[in-house]
Amino acid sequence: DVQLQASGGGLVQAGGSLRLSCAASGFTFDDYAIGWFRQAPGKEREGVSCISSTDGSTYYSDSVKGRFTISRYNAKNTVYLQMNSLKPDDTAVYYCAADTRCPILTIGTQTWVLSGMDYWGKGTLVTVSS
């Protein structure tokens, strides 16, 4: 079975950092793009970042660009999301997901990571205090 497990969440003060991990199994990891998404109470699910399978291209939503960094270590079937300069608005349950390619919409200078990826794992809670 396809398994995706996000971990690394916790409580952090505004301005602090966390690194999330997404551990994958049950599919050919190297062939899949991995995305990070989040959902806060009362808000729609939001695409955060994505990393491609082929050339390692990375994408970020405008709300996290410059603060978050996505990377992958294929030998460990793991994708990371380094989150710096955290804000209270970053508080959410964070999920990782997999698909054949990153679902990116770019209009002008704006970027959206769309939510229609095929495989989803359980999330990890990130709480940023003010």
GROMACS .gro file of C-alpha atoms in nm:
model
  130
    1ASP     CA    1   0.000   0.000   0.000
    2VAL     CA    2   0.103   0.358  -0.057
    3GLN     CA    3   0.212   0.509   0.272
    4LEU     CA    4   0.293   0.873   0.340
    5GLN     CA    5   0.366   0.989   0.691
    6ALA     CA    6   0.434   1.347   0.791
    7SER     CA    7   0.621   1.412   1.113
    8GLY     CA    8   0.817   1.682   1.292
    9GLY     CA    9   0.540   1.915   1.396
   10GLY     CA   10   0.520   2.079   1.733
   11LEU     CA   11   0.490   2.405   1.919
   12VAL     CA   12   0.720   2.691   1.827
   13GLN     CA   13   0.731   3.063   1.894
   14ALA     CA   14   0.682   3.315   1.617
   15GLY     CA   15   1.010   3.367   1.437
   16GLY     CA   16   1.127   3.015   1.512
   17SER     CA   17   1.192   2.716   1.289
   18LEU     CA   18   1.078   2.358   1.240
   19ARG     CA   19   1.169   2.087   0.993
   20LEU     CA   20   0.896   1.853   0.878
   21SER     CA   21   0.963   1.513   0.725
   22CYS     CA   22   0.755   1.306   0.485
   23ALA     CA   23   0.846   0.937   0.484
   24ALA     CA   24   0.713   0.740   0.189
   25SER     CA   25   0.680   0.372   0.103
   26GLY     CA   26   0.479   0.142  -0.123
   27PHE     CA   27   0.561   0.313  -0.452
   28THR     CA   28   0.857   0.413  -0.664
   29PHE     CA   29   0.948   0.724  -0.476
   30ASP     CA   30   1.192   0.860  -0.734
   31ASP     CA   31   0.915   0.875  -0.996
   32TYR     CA   32   0.680   1.092  -0.793
   33ALA     CA   33   0.651   1.456  -0.708
   34ILE     CA   34   0.589   1.531  -0.342
   35GLY     CA   35   0.388   1.825  -0.217
   36TRP     CA   36   0.320   1.982   0.118
   37PHE     CA   37  -0.023   2.115   0.209
   38ARG     CA   38  -0.178   2.259   0.521
   39GLN     CA   39  -0.518   2.318   0.669
   40ALA     CA   40  -0.590   2.554   0.955
   41PRO     CA   41  -0.917   2.562   1.150
   42GLY     CA   42  -1.185   2.739   0.952
   43LYS     CA   43  -0.971   2.769   0.641
   44GLU     CA   44  -0.949   2.593   0.308
   45ARG     CA   45  -0.670   2.348   0.241
   46GLU     CA   46  -0.372   2.537   0.108
   47GLY     CA   47  -0.089   2.417  -0.109
   48VAL     CA   48   0.247   2.513   0.041
   49SER     CA   49   0.525   2.364  -0.167
   50CYS     CA   50   0.611   2.090  -0.414
   51ILE     CA   51   0.924   1.923  -0.546
   52SER     CA   52   0.933   1.743  -0.878
   53SER     CA   53   1.049   1.388  -0.944
   54THR     CA   54   1.258   1.441  -1.256
   55ASP     CA   55   1.470   1.752  -1.227
   56GLY     CA   56   1.415   1.843  -0.864
   57SER     CA   57   1.235   2.166  -0.945
   58THR     CA   58   1.082   2.333  -0.642
   59TYR     CA   59   0.772   2.546  -0.610
   60TYR     CA   60   0.634   2.758  -0.329
   61SER     CA   61   0.312   2.938  -0.261
   62ASP     CA   62   0.352   3.311  -0.229
   63SER     CA   63   0.266   3.296   0.141
   64VAL     CA   64   0.576   3.090   0.227
   65LYS     CA   65   0.823   3.186  -0.045
   66GLY     CA   66   1.151   3.296   0.105
   67ARG     CA   67   1.076   3.133   0.440
   68PHE     CA   68   1.026   2.762   0.360
   69THR     CA   69   1.254   2.525   0.172
   70ILE     CA   70   1.155   2.186   0.031
   71SER     CA   71   1.412   1.916  -0.043
   72ARG     CA   72   1.422   1.544  -0.108
   73TYR     CA   73   1.659   1.263  -0.018
   74ASN     CA   74   1.559   0.985  -0.254
   75ALA     CA   75   1.788   0.726  -0.095
   76LYS     CA   76   1.577   0.755   0.220
   77ASN     CA   77   1.240   0.799   0.046
   78THR     CA   78   1.201   1.120   0.239
   79VAL     CA   79   1.105   1.478   0.163
   80TYR     CA   80   1.170   1.762   0.402
   81LEU     CA   81   1.013   2.099   0.457
   82GLN     CA   82   1.236   2.343   0.642
   83MET     CA   83   1.020   2.619   0.787
   84ASN     CA   84   1.188   2.936   0.907
   85SER     CA   85   1.057   3.269   1.031
   86LEU     CA   86   0.734   3.104   1.135
   87LYS     CA   87   0.424   3.314   1.186
   88PRO     CA   88   0.104   3.243   1.380
   89ASP     CA   89  -0.076   3.218   1.045
   90ASP     CA   90   0.140   2.914   0.968
   91THR     CA   91  -0.045   2.721   1.240
   92ALA     CA   92  -0.211   2.424   1.071
   93VAL     CA   93  -0.207   2.052   1.021
   94TYR     CA   94   0.053   1.984   0.753
   95TYR     CA   95   0.014   1.697   0.507
   96CYS     CA   96   0.237   1.553   0.241
   97ALA     CA   97   0.104   1.413  -0.085
   98ALA     CA   98   0.235   1.240  -0.396
   99ASP     CA   99   0.157   1.247  -0.766
  100THR     CA  100   0.336   1.211  -1.098
  101ARG     CA  101   0.399   1.584  -1.124
  102CYS     CA  102   0.362   1.902  -0.924
  103PRO     CA  103   0.023   2.067  -0.980
  104ILE     CA  104   0.141   2.424  -1.020
  105LEU     CA  105  -0.049   2.723  -1.147
  106THR     CA  106   0.151   3.033  -1.231
  107ILE     CA  107  -0.011   3.357  -1.337
  108GLY     CA  108   0.229   3.642  -1.381
  109THR     CA  109   0.448   3.645  -1.072
  110GLN     CA  110   0.202   3.454  -0.852
  111THR     CA  111   0.228   3.082  -0.778
  112TRP     CA  112  -0.028   2.834  -0.646
  113VAL     CA  113   0.030   2.473  -0.548
  114LEU     CA  114  -0.301   2.307  -0.632
  115SER     CA  115  -0.452   2.036  -0.411
  116GLY     CA  116  -0.539   1.763  -0.660
  117MET     CA  117  -0.257   1.520  -0.584
  118ASP     CA  118  -0.341   1.150  -0.583
  119TYR     CA  119  -0.195   1.008  -0.261
  120TRP     CA  120  -0.218   1.160   0.085
  121GLY     CA  121  -0.080   1.077   0.426
  122LYS     CA  122  -0.169   1.162   0.781
  123GLY     CA  123  -0.076   1.510   0.891
  124THR     CA  124   0.137   1.661   1.164
  125LEU     CA  125   0.030   1.960   1.370
  126VAL     CA  126   0.233   2.279   1.369
  127THR     CA  127   0.139   2.543   1.625
  128VAL     CA  128   0.307   2.883   1.617
  129SER     CA  129   0.250   3.098   1.922
  130SER     CA  130   0.236   3.475   1.907
   0.00000   0.00000   0.00000
